[in-house]
C-alpha cells in the first residue's frame, strides 16, 4: 500500500506487524501520518518478504522508519539502516509480548536516533533512565474510522481479545452464566478460542463456544462490531497504569466501556467518560444498570466521544510524535 503526495511533509516507511493487536494499532498510526500530510509507504511483514523490504529501501528515501514494539528496530538492525526510527510500544519492553528477540534488541533503544513512545505512564517513568529517547504517549485512534454509525444492535455485551488468564476467562464465564437472556459476543483468533476451551468443563465449553464469534484483523470491521454492541467489557492484561487500545476504539464509537480501573483515568479522562468495576459482582451490577437506564448510558457515551475527538485522535497524537522527534534530532545536530 503506497500513498503519494506532490507536496508532503515527511516521507515515512511504516512496518505493519504480524500481531493482530499491533496491526490495528499501527493502522491508526498510519492514518495519523497521512492526516499530517506525510507520504506513507507500508511494508506488510505478514505478506511481504525480506527482499520486498530491501527493494522498498533501495528505491525510496525516508525520513523515518516506524514500527510497533521492536519491529522497526529489528528491520533497521537486520538491514544496516541509519535512518531514525519511531517505535510505538503498547507491550512491555521487558516481556516476550514485545516480540521475538526482545532481550537482544533492547540495547538498540539506547541509540540517539531511535525514539520510543510508550503507552503506559508508570512503566515509562520506570524505564526513562534506561532509554534516553523514551516518551509517554497513550493510545489514540483515527476518529474518521471509529465513530458512531447508529447501526442495528446485535450484541448486548462483547469482549474482544484473548481470554488467556484465569481472571479473564472466569469473568467471561461468570457473565454468561449470570445473564442467560443477553446476547454476548467474544471476538478472538481461533487459537485463543481453542486455548480457552481446554481450560473449561463441559457445560462451560458450551456457553463460551456459543458466545464465540470470529476473528477481526482490520479497523473498519472492528469499528463495525463495536457499533453493533451496547457494552464493551475491558480487562487489562498488560501495563500498570494506562489503558489499552480497545478503550479508545470503544469510546470513539460512542459505546459504553466498562473497564477495570487504571490509575491514568484521572489524567486521560475528566468528565465521567468511563465506567469502572472492581470485582465481578460490581461488573454485573453495572451491566444491569446501564442496560436498563438509557439516560445514564447516553450521557456517558456522549462525553466519551467528545473526549476522544479533542484529546486522543490520531492526527493530534502523530503531530506530537513528529514534533518530539524533530526537536530531538535538531538538538543533536
XYZ file of N, CA and C in Angstrom, residues 34-296:
789
model
N -0.753 10.132 7.575
C -1.422 10.616 6.365
C -2.184 11.902 6.651
N -2.836 11.973 7.791
C -3.592 13.174 8.161
C -2.682 14.367 8.418
N -1.397 14.104 8.668
C -0.413 15.175 8.840
C 0.389 15.414 7.554
N -0.231 15.030 6.426
C 0.325 15.313 5.101
C 1.696 14.674 4.884
N 1.864 13.469 5.380
C 3.100 12.721 5.143
C 2.902 11.737 3.994
N 3.979 11.461 3.307
C 3.979 10.392 2.314
C 4.256 9.096 3.065
N 3.361 8.124 2.951
C 3.471 6.893 3.721
C 3.625 5.695 2.785
N 4.646 4.896 3.041
C 4.826 3.614 2.380
C 4.741 2.533 3.443
N 3.945 1.515 3.212
C 3.734 0.462 4.206
C 4.407 -0.826 3.764
N 5.199 -1.392 4.660
C 5.758 -2.729 4.467
C 4.983 -3.687 5.357
N 4.326 -4.669 4.749
C 3.493 -5.617 5.493
C 4.297 -6.879 5.800
N 4.694 -7.026 7.047
C 5.521 -8.167 7.444
C 4.811 -9.503 7.250
N 3.497 -9.477 7.244
C 2.733 -10.716 7.133
C 2.706 -11.239 5.702
N 2.763 -10.351 4.727
C 2.583 -10.763 3.337
C 3.758 -10.421 2.415
N 4.703 -9.625 2.907
C 5.844 -9.264 2.071
C 7.127 -9.882 2.624
N 8.113 -10.048 1.749
C 9.352 -10.744 2.097
C 10.463 -9.762 2.470
N 11.574 -10.322 2.947
C 12.755 -9.510 3.246
C 13.265 -8.812 1.985
N 13.166 -9.500 0.862
C 13.592 -8.896 -0.406
C 12.692 -7.718 -0.784
N 11.408 -7.850 -0.502
C 10.497 -6.735 -0.757
C 10.909 -5.513 0.048
N 11.283 -5.738 1.312
C 11.698 -4.620 2.158
C 12.956 -3.962 1.593
N 13.911 -4.771 1.160
C 15.152 -4.221 0.600
C 14.872 -3.406 -0.658
N 13.957 -3.885 -1.482
C 13.598 -3.137 -2.688
C 12.973 -1.792 -2.341
N 12.114 -1.777 -1.339
C 11.484 -0.522 -0.909
C 12.544 0.461 -0.434
N 13.475 -0.017 0.383
C 14.538 0.841 0.912
C 15.430 1.366 -0.202
N 15.748 0.515 -1.166
C 16.659 0.912 -2.241
C 16.032 1.918 -3.211
N 14.720 1.890 -3.312
C 14.045 2.731 -4.305
C 13.482 4.032 -3.735
N 13.563 4.194 -2.414
C 12.950 5.360 -1.786
C 13.874 5.964 -0.733
N 13.655 7.227 -0.452
C 14.348 7.910 0.633
C 13.319 8.271 1.697
N 13.586 7.862 2.940
C 12.629 8.070 4.018
C 13.224 8.920 5.133
N 12.345 9.680 5.791
C 12.756 10.449 6.967
C 12.732 9.587 8.221
N 11.755 8.661 8.324
C 11.643 7.789 9.496
C 11.235 6.384 9.065
N 11.646 5.426 9.893
C 11.106 4.075 9.849
C 10.255 3.908 11.109
N 8.995 3.548 10.934
C 8.060 3.469 12.056
C 7.646 2.020 12.267
N 7.663 1.573 13.533
C 7.279 0.197 13.815
C 6.557 0.048 15.133
N 5.941 -1.113 15.286
C 5.224 -1.474 16.507
C 6.135 -2.330 17.377
N 6.261 -1.960 18.644
C 7.186 -2.647 19.554
C 8.578 -2.654 18.925
N 9.217 -3.815 18.822
C 10.587 -3.886 18.315
C 10.675 -4.104 16.803
N 9.555 -4.095 16.096
C 9.572 -4.424 14.663
C 10.471 -3.498 13.862
N 10.363 -2.195 14.100
C 11.193 -1.242 13.366
C 12.656 -1.357 13.710
N 12.947 -1.585 14.981
C 14.334 -1.750 15.428
C 14.968 -2.967 14.750
N 14.220 -4.054 14.668
C 14.745 -5.274 14.047
C 15.014 -5.062 12.569
N 14.102 -4.391 11.871
C 14.318 -4.124 10.451
C 15.540 -3.228 10.243
N 15.712 -2.245 11.102
C 16.860 -1.344 10.998
C 18.155 -2.117 11.221
N 18.179 -2.947 12.240
C 19.379 -3.727 12.572
C 19.707 -4.733 11.465
N 18.702 -5.494 11.022
C 18.933 -6.552 10.037
C 19.369 -6.007 8.685
N 19.002 -4.758 8.389
C 19.320 -4.188 7.082
C 20.379 -3.086 7.147
N 21.018 -2.945 8.317
C 22.099 -1.962 8.498
C 21.684 -0.552 8.068
N 20.510 -0.128 8.523
C 19.983 1.180 8.146
C 20.459 2.253 9.121
N 20.458 3.483 8.660
C 20.891 4.603 9.505
C 19.777 5.606 9.759
N 18.610 5.416 9.176
C 17.549 6.401 9.354
C 16.939 6.293 10.755
N 16.396 7.394 11.280
C 15.774 7.368 12.612
C 14.548 6.449 12.637
N 14.309 5.847 13.786
C 13.113 5.019 13.944
C 12.174 5.628 14.979
N 10.893 5.428 14.750
C 9.847 5.768 15.712
C 9.175 4.455 16.094
N 9.205 4.128 17.383
C 8.748 2.822 17.834
C 7.642 2.986 18.870
N 6.429 2.563 18.486
C 5.307 2.687 19.422
C 5.117 1.363 20.156
N 5.193 1.429 21.484
C 5.056 0.234 22.321
C 3.736 0.265 23.075
N 2.916 -0.759 22.865
C 1.782 -0.992 23.761
C 1.902 -2.373 24.387
N 3.108 -2.931 24.300
C 3.519 -4.111 25.054
C 4.706 -3.710 25.914
N 4.928 -4.455 26.970
C 6.016 -4.108 27.887
C 7.368 -4.459 27.273
N 8.285 -3.519 27.312
C 9.588 -3.664 26.684
C 10.324 -4.904 27.169
N 10.149 -5.249 28.445
C 10.915 -6.344 29.048
C 10.164 -7.670 29.088
N 9.155 -7.838 28.230
C 8.404 -9.088 28.208
C 8.338 -9.657 26.790
N 8.194 -10.987 26.665
C 8.168 -11.630 25.342
C 7.072 -11.109 24.421
N 6.001 -10.540 24.986
C 4.931 -9.995 24.143
C 5.419 -8.859 23.251
N 6.573 -8.264 23.584
C 7.128 -7.189 22.751
C 7.761 -7.728 21.471
N 7.906 -9.055 21.377
C 8.420 -9.625 20.140
C 9.631 -10.513 20.321
N 9.817 -11.382 19.356
C 10.941 -12.304 19.369
C 12.262 -11.534 19.360
N 13.187 -11.943 20.226
C 14.493 -11.293 20.295
C 14.505 -10.011 21.093
N 13.469 -9.782 21.901
C 13.361 -8.516 22.626
C 14.543 -8.264 23.556
N 15.109 -9.319 24.151
C 16.230 -9.141 25.072
C 17.454 -8.581 24.360
N 17.711 -9.070 23.153
C 18.874 -8.607 22.389
C 18.628 -7.244 21.732
N 17.373 -6.950 21.421
C 17.060 -5.709 20.708
C 16.974 -4.497 21.624
N 16.791 -4.726 22.915
C 16.624 -3.600 23.845
C 17.780 -2.618 23.797
N 18.998 -3.122 23.605
C 20.168 -2.257 23.615
C 20.076 -1.180 22.538
N 19.389 -1.497 21.442
C 19.288 -0.544 20.329
C 18.361 0.632 20.655
N 17.525 0.467 21.659
C 16.668 1.575 22.064
C 17.454 2.701 22.714
N 18.691 2.425 23.085
C 19.535 3.444 23.704
C 20.160 4.394 22.674
N 20.117 4.025 21.409
C 20.737 4.854 20.378
C 19.977 6.171 20.220
N 20.714 7.226 19.935
C 20.146 8.573 19.928
C 19.107 8.787 18.835
N 19.132 7.960 17.769
C 18.201 8.177 16.657
C 17.053 7.160 16.646
N 16.885 6.447 17.767
C 15.738 5.555 17.907
C 14.817 6.117 18.998
N 13.583 6.423 18.621
C 12.648 7.089 19.530
C 11.540 6.118 19.936
N 11.302 6.051 21.238
C 10.336 5.110 21.791
C 9.168 5.874 22.404
N 7.959 5.511 22.003
C 6.752 6.094 22.576
C 5.987 4.977 23.280
N 5.833 5.172 24.597
C 5.352 4.112 25.479
C 3.969 4.469 25.989
N 3.044 3.532 25.912
C 1.644 3.828 26.235
C 1.340 3.898 27.726
N 2.212 3.351 28.563
C 1.934 3.263 29.992
C 2.825 4.240 30.765
N 2.201 5.202 31.445
C 2.949 6.268 32.115
C 3.836 5.737 33.237
N 3.311 4.815 34.026
C 4.077 4.262 35.145
C 5.314 3.536 34.634
N 5.136 2.676 33.634
C 6.274 1.949 33.072
C 7.248 2.898 32.384
N 6.711 3.931 31.752
C 7.565 4.921 31.089
C 8.492 5.591 32.094
N 7.964 5.965 33.244
C 8.786 6.611 34.274
C 9.855 5.668 34.812
N 9.523 4.376 34.914
C 10.499 3.391 35.386
C 11.644 3.225 34.392
N 11.299 3.195 33.098
C 12.295 2.907 32.062
C 13.025 4.141 31.548
N 12.590 5.326 31.932
C 13.125 6.552 31.347
C 14.643 6.659 31.487
N 15.190 6.231 32.611
C 16.635 6.357 32.810
C 17.423 5.356 31.966
N 16.749 4.307 31.472
C 17.426 3.302 30.650
C 17.506 3.707 29.182
N 16.523 4.455 28.730
C 16.447 4.800 27.309
C 16.254 6.303 27.168
N 17.246 7.015 26.638
C 17.213 8.488 26.611
C 16.084 9.064 25.783
N 15.660 8.360 24.732
C 14.604 8.871 23.865
C 13.305 8.109 24.085
N 12.907 7.976 25.349
C 11.663 7.319 25.715
C 10.640 8.376 26.131
N 9.441 8.313 25.526
C 8.424 9.331 25.783
C 7.074 8.664 26.026
N 6.321 9.257 26.917
C 4.973 8.763 27.218
C 4.008 9.197 26.122
N 3.242 8.238 25.602
C 2.222 8.553 24.602
C 1.085 7.538 24.715
N -0.022 7.930 25.348
C -1.148 6.999 25.463
C -1.733 6.664 24.098
N -2.546 5.635 24.069
C -3.162 5.215 22.812
C -4.036 6.313 22.208
N -4.297 6.162 20.919
C -5.137 7.103 20.168
C -5.720 6.344 18.988
N -6.774 6.899 18.378
C -7.410 6.228 17.242
C -7.756 7.230 16.152
N -7.984 6.698 14.977
C -8.473 7.505 13.866
C -9.983 7.653 14.022
N -10.424 8.835 14.391
C -11.846 9.066 14.649
C -12.664 9.170 13.358
N -11.997 9.069 12.207
C -12.725 9.006 10.939
C -13.114 7.570 10.606
N -12.528 6.619 11.322
C -12.910 5.206 11.191
C -13.760 4.775 12.379
N -13.340 5.197 13.578
C -14.092 4.880 14.783
C -15.024 6.045 15.105
N -16.286 5.870 14.768
C -17.301 6.893 15.009
C -18.661 6.198 15.118
N -19.653 6.840 15.732
C -20.968 6.206 15.881
C -21.702 6.117 14.548
N -22.245 4.941 14.250
C -22.922 4.716 12.972
C -24.416 4.490 13.105
N -24.910 4.296 14.328
C -26.335 4.048 14.560
C -26.844 2.802 13.837
N -25.975 1.826 13.647
C -26.397 0.582 13.016
C -27.166 -0.287 14.020
N -27.906 -1.268 13.560
C -28.683 -2.124 14.465
C -27.797 -2.816 15.492
N -28.311 -2.941 16.704
C -27.568 -3.597 17.780
C -27.722 -5.111 17.651
N -26.590 -5.795 17.666
C -26.586 -7.260 17.589
C -26.202 -7.910 18.917
N -25.365 -7.209 19.707
C -24.868 -7.769 20.962
C -25.156 -6.824 22.122
N -25.525 -7.403 23.249
C -25.644 -6.615 24.476
C -24.269 -6.334 25.059
N -23.407 -7.365 25.075
C -22.082 -7.257 25.685
C -21.075 -7.997 24.816
N -19.928 -7.356 24.568
C -18.860 -8.044 23.838
C -17.539 -7.937 24.595
N -16.658 -8.877 24.281
C -15.263 -8.825 24.712
C -14.421 -9.170 23.503
N -13.391 -8.379 23.234
C -12.516 -8.641 22.097
C -11.102 -8.862 22.607
N -10.517 -9.989 22.223
C -9.156 -10.288 22.655
C -9.063 -11.654 23.308
N -7.939 -11.911 23.931
C -7.645 -13.222 24.496
C -8.285 -13.405 25.864
N -8.865 -14.570 26.078
C -9.251 -14.989 27.430
C -8.121 -15.857 27.959
N -6.940 -15.266 28.019
C -5.714 -16.021 28.248
C -5.373 -16.199 29.724
N -5.963 -15.420 30.602
C -5.701 -15.564 32.034
C -6.948 -16.127 32.709
N -6.751 -16.758 33.867
C -7.900 -17.276 34.607
C -8.855 -16.148 34.983
N -8.299 -14.973 35.286
C -9.132 -13.824 35.644
C -10.086 -13.476 34.508
N -9.573 -13.375 33.294
C -10.399 -13.024 32.147
C -11.416 -14.128 31.838
N -10.953 -15.368 31.820
C -11.832 -16.467 31.457
C -12.947 -16.648 32.482
N -12.594 -16.601 33.754
C -13.608 -16.739 34.803
C -14.618 -15.597 34.764
N -14.125 -14.402 34.466
C -15.025 -13.252 34.340
C -16.053 -13.497 33.243
N -15.593 -13.959 32.099
C -16.480 -14.164 30.950
C -17.493 -15.282 31.225
N -17.023 -16.379 31.782
C -17.924 -17.491 32.105
C -18.976 -17.055 33.121
N -18.550 -16.299 34.114
C -19.471 -15.806 35.143
C -20.567 -14.929 34.534
N -20.185 -14.068 33.593
C -21.175 -13.211 32.933
C -22.154 -14.041 32.104
N -21.649 -15.030 31.388
C -22.518 -15.869 30.566
C -23.535 -16.624 31.418
N -23.088 -17.091 32.566
C -23.989 -17.816 33.467
C -25.008 -16.879 34.118
N -24.587 -15.656 34.402
C -25.431 -14.717 35.148
C -26.493 -14.049 34.287
N -26.243 -13.964 32.972
C -27.178 -13.262 32.083
C -27.561 -14.160 30.900
N -28.310 -15.213 31.155
C -28.652 -16.147 30.072
C -29.504 -15.526 28.971
N -30.168 -14.411 29.257
C -31.051 -13.797 28.264
C -30.379 -12.708 27.431
N -29.116 -12.398 27.746
C -28.401 -11.385 26.973
C -27.624 -12.024 25.834
N -27.369 -11.240 24.807
C -26.581 -11.697 23.665
C -25.128 -11.266 23.867
N -24.235 -12.254 23.997
C -22.821 -11.993 24.218
C -22.019 -12.318 22.961
N -20.939 -11.569 22.755
C -20.037 -11.846 21.648
C -18.593 -11.779 22.085
N -17.856 -12.860 21.825
C -16.414 -12.883 22.106
C -15.691 -12.988 20.773
N -14.809 -12.031 20.505
C -14.086 -11.954 19.240
C -12.598 -12.185 19.475
N -12.061 -13.236 18.867
C -10.645 -13.581 19.055
C -10.241 -14.551 17.956
N -8.936 -14.739 17.788
C -8.466 -15.700 16.799
C -8.773 -17.120 17.279
N -8.808 -18.055 16.347
C -9.207 -19.431 16.675
C -8.266 -20.074 17.689
N -6.981 -19.754 17.617
C -6.017 -20.316 18.563
C -6.401 -19.960 19.999
N -6.772 -18.724 20.235
C -7.143 -18.302 21.581
C -8.465 -18.934 22.015
N -9.352 -19.161 21.051
C -10.589 -19.872 21.355
C -10.283 -21.300 21.815
N -9.427 -21.979 21.087
C -9.081 -23.363 21.432
C -8.358 -23.437 22.770
N -7.492 -22.480 23.033
C -6.784 -22.445 24.321
C -7.777 -22.316 25.476
N -8.776 -21.471 25.301
C -9.776 -21.291 26.362
C -10.593 -22.563 26.560
N -10.952 -23.226 25.475
C -11.751 -24.447 25.563
C -11.078 -25.518 26.416
N -9.761 -25.587 26.332
C -9.014 -26.613 27.071
C -9.058 -26.405 28.580
N -9.431 -25.226 29.017
C -9.410 -24.901 30.445
C -10.803 -24.887 31.056
N -11.806 -25.390 30.320
C -13.184 -25.326 30.778
C -13.790 -26.721 30.926
N -14.809 -26.847 31.797
C -15.556 -28.098 31.869
C -16.602 -28.124 30.759
N -17.351 -29.204 30.671
C -18.245 -29.423 29.528
C -19.297 -28.325 29.391
N -19.984 -28.012 30.487
C -21.055 -27.011 30.412
C -20.496 -25.623 30.094
N -19.338 -25.311 30.655
C -18.710 -24.011 30.377
C -18.269 -23.911 28.922
N -17.806 -25.021 28.375
C -17.410 -25.029 26.967
C -18.583 -24.673 26.066
N -19.757 -25.210 26.378
C -20.940 -24.910 25.581
C -21.294 -23.424 25.637
N -21.202 -22.847 26.835
C -21.506 -21.427 26.996
C -20.535 -20.549 26.210
N -19.260 -20.787 26.413
C -18.240 -19.952 25.771
C -18.256 -20.146 24.258
N -18.433 -21.384 23.821
C -18.487 -21.662 22.386
C -19.646 -20.925 21.720
N -20.786 -20.846 22.415
C -21.946 -20.142 21.860
C -21.699 -18.644 21.751
N -20.845 -18.112 22.611
C -20.555 -16.672 22.570
C -19.472 -16.326 21.557
N -18.677 -17.319 21.162
C -17.548 -17.050 20.264
C -18.047 -16.674 18.872
N -17.488 -15.607 18.319
C -17.927 -15.099 17.030
C -16.908 -15.331 15.925
N -15.884 -14.517 15.891
C -14.914 -14.630 14.802
C -13.685 -13.815 15.142
N -12.784 -13.815 14.221
C -11.524 -13.106 14.329
C -11.613 -11.814 13.522
N -11.174 -10.711 14.114
C -11.197 -9.406 13.428
C -9.771 -8.907 13.276
N -9.372 -8.563 12.058
C -7.993 -8.147 11.829
C -7.867 -6.788 11.147
N -8.970 -6.010 11.093
C -8.871 -4.705 10.437
C -9.737 -3.687 11.156
N -9.395 -2.445 11.000
C -10.051 -1.352 11.711
C -11.529 -1.167 11.327
N -11.879 -1.102 10.042
C -13.299 -0.893 9.707
C -14.211 -1.979 10.280
N -13.750 -3.241 10.240
C -14.575 -4.321 10.771
C -14.688 -4.231 12.285
N -13.587 -3.855 12.955
C -13.641 -3.692 14.406
C -14.603 -2.563 14.788
N -14.540 -1.464 14.062
C -15.466 -0.357 14.325
C -16.907 -0.801 14.122
N -17.147 -1.619 13.108
C -18.494 -2.118 12.836
C -19.000 -2.993 13.984
N -18.141 -3.876 14.496
C -18.534 -4.771 15.584
C -18.827 -3.974 16.855
N -17.971 -3.006 17.169
C -18.201 -2.185 18.361
C -19.518 -1.433 18.237
N -19.788 -0.909 17.060
C -21.029 -0.159 16.851
C -22.275 -1.042 16.903
N -22.093 -2.344 16.735
C -23.238 -3.256 16.802
C -23.477 -3.761 18.219
N -22.773 -3.168 19.200
C -22.832 -3.621 20.591
C -23.286 -2.479 21.495
N -23.847 -2.845 22.640
C -24.229 -1.846 23.632
C -23.105 -1.595 24.630
N -22.457 -2.673 25.080
C -21.423 -2.563 26.112
C -20.195 -3.368 25.692
N -19.019 -2.776 25.891
C -17.749 -3.468 25.678
C -17.080 -3.639 27.036
N -16.699 -4.884 27.351
C -16.018 -5.174 28.609
C -14.518 -5.114 28.397
N -13.816 -4.494 29.330
C -12.362 -4.368 29.225
C -11.699 -4.887 30.495
N -10.757 -5.803 30.325
C -9.942 -6.301 31.435
C -8.499 -6.312 30.966
N -7.668 -5.462 31.541
C -6.293 -5.302 31.069
C -5.410 -6.472 31.472
N -4.485 -6.820 30.573
C -3.529 -7.886 30.870
C -2.094 -7.385 30.876
N -1.875 -6.165 30.384
C -0.519 -5.612 30.345
C -0.514 -4.187 30.898
N 0.678 -3.760 31.271
C 0.837 -2.406 31.776
C 0.431 -2.301 33.231
N 0.667 -1.105 33.790
C 0.376 -0.860 35.201
C -0.690 0.210 35.369
N -0.553 1.286 34.598
C -1.395 2.458 34.873
C -2.301 2.879 33.729
N -2.002 2.498 32.501
C -2.713 3.092 31.369
C -3.708 2.127 30.732
N -4.404 2.640 29.709
C -5.491 1.925 29.070
C -5.068 1.354 27.718
N -5.639 0.198 27.384
C -5.302 -0.436 26.119
C -6.034 0.232 24.954
N -5.704 -0.240 23.766
C -6.233 0.349 22.531
C -7.754 0.228 22.447
N -8.285 -0.885 22.983
C -9.726 -1.119 22.924
C -10.514 -0.003 23.608
N -9.939 0.570 24.644
C -10.595 1.666 25.354
C -10.940 2.800 24.392
N -9.970 3.216 23.629
C -10.129 4.384 22.764
C -10.996 4.062 21.543
N -10.894 2.827 21.043
C -11.777 2.408 19.949
C -13.245 2.503 20.375
N -13.523 1.975 21.559
C -14.908 1.914 22.045
C -15.469 3.304 22.299
N -14.710 4.133 22.995
C -15.193 5.473 23.318
C -15.405 6.307 22.057
N -14.530 6.134 21.069
C -14.671 6.885 19.819
C -15.942 6.491 19.068
N -16.366 5.232 19.234
C -17.594 4.757 18.583
C -18.846 5.136 19.363
N -18.659 5.830 20.472
C -19.771 6.265 21.315
C -20.545 5.068 21.857
N -19.784 4.087 22.383
C -20.356 2.931 23.042
C -19.835 2.874 24.472
N -20.570 2.197 25.329
C -20.210 2.169 26.741
C -19.112 1.152 26.999
N -18.043 1.624 27.615
C -16.958 0.754 28.053
C -17.055 0.587 29.563
N -17.045 -0.669 30.009
C -16.950 -0.961 31.442
C -15.612 -1.647 31.649
N -14.722 -0.996 32.385
C -13.323 -1.414 32.456
C -12.860 -1.604 33.895
N -11.864 -2.462 34.058
C -11.161 -2.476 35.333
C -10.444 -1.135 35.490
N -10.191 -0.746 36.732
C -9.671 0.598 36.988
C -8.189 0.701 36.624
N -7.811 1.861 36.071
C -6.413 2.172 35.770
C -6.125 3.575 36.297
N -4.917 3.753 36.824
C -4.552 4.978 37.522
C -4.609 6.213 36.626
N -4.336 6.053 35.349
C -4.293 7.213 34.451
C -5.667 7.752 34.068
N -6.710 7.132 34.596
C -8.065 7.621 34.290
C -8.201 9.097 34.633
N -7.634 9.489 35.745
C -7.783 10.888 36.195
C -7.026 11.866 35.303
N -6.028 11.381 34.564
C -5.264 12.244 33.663
C -5.837 12.263 32.247
N -6.338 11.119 31.793
C -6.770 10.993 30.402
C -8.236 11.319 30.185
N -9.051 11.107 31.209
C -10.492 11.303 31.077
C -10.993 12.114 32.259
N -11.759 13.141 31.980
C -12.117 14.104 33.026
C -13.586 14.096 33.426
N -14.489 13.820 32.498
C -15.913 14.111 32.736
C -16.799 12.867 32.652
N -16.514 11.884 33.468
C -17.363 10.690 33.537
C -17.496 9.990 32.187
N -16.363 9.807 31.500
C -16.407 9.122 30.209
C -16.245 7.612 30.342
N -15.843 7.150 31.517
C -15.581 5.724 31.718
C -16.382 5.203 32.892
N -16.713 3.923 32.826
C -17.352 3.223 33.937
C -16.395 2.122 34.383
N -16.129 2.068 35.684
C -15.169 1.096 36.210
C -15.850 0.047 37.075
N -15.220 -1.125 37.154
C -15.641 -2.151 38.101
C -14.410 -2.632 38.871
N -14.629 -3.069 40.095
C -13.526 -3.522 40.946
C -13.643 -4.989 41.331
N -14.769 -5.610 40.988
C -14.936 -7.049 41.188
C -16.077 -7.517 40.288
N -16.268 -8.813 40.198
C -17.243 -9.349 39.259
C -18.672 -8.988 39.617
N -18.988 -8.917 40.890
C -20.339 -8.546 41.278
C -20.665 -7.112 40.863
N -19.688 -6.237 41.025
C -19.889 -4.845 40.605
C -20.033 -4.754 39.092
N -19.266 -5.565 38.363
C -19.374 -5.596 36.908
C -20.792 -5.990 36.490
N -21.342 -7.009 37.112
C -22.703 -7.453 36.784
C -23.734 -6.386 37.135
N -23.546 -5.731 38.270
C -24.482 -4.662 38.671
C -24.490 -3.532 37.643
N -23.319 -3.201 37.135
C -23.236 -2.073 36.197
C -23.780 -2.448 34.822
N -23.590 -3.692 34.416
C -24.224 -4.141 33.177
C -25.739 -4.013 33.300
N -26.277 -4.495 34.396
C -27.721 -4.394 34.646
C -28.192 -2.945 34.618
N -27.452 -2.076 35.309
C -27.864 -0.683 35.431
C -27.906 0.016 34.085
N -26.846 -0.098 33.314
C -26.764 0.696 32.089
C -27.609 0.124 30.957
N -27.899 -1.163 30.993
C -28.829 -1.700 30.009
C -30.262 -1.263 30.308
N -30.513 -0.954 31.568
C -31.868 -0.565 31.978
C -32.072 0.947 32.046
N -30.983 1.722 32.005
C -31.078 3.178 32.178
C -30.459 3.900 30.979
N -31.294 4.169 30.007
C -30.826 4.763 28.751
C -30.280 6.176 28.948
N -30.849 6.950 29.856
C -30.380 8.318 30.080
C -28.956 8.313 30.616
N -28.689 7.502 31.620
C -27.331 7.404 32.165
C -26.355 6.902 31.105
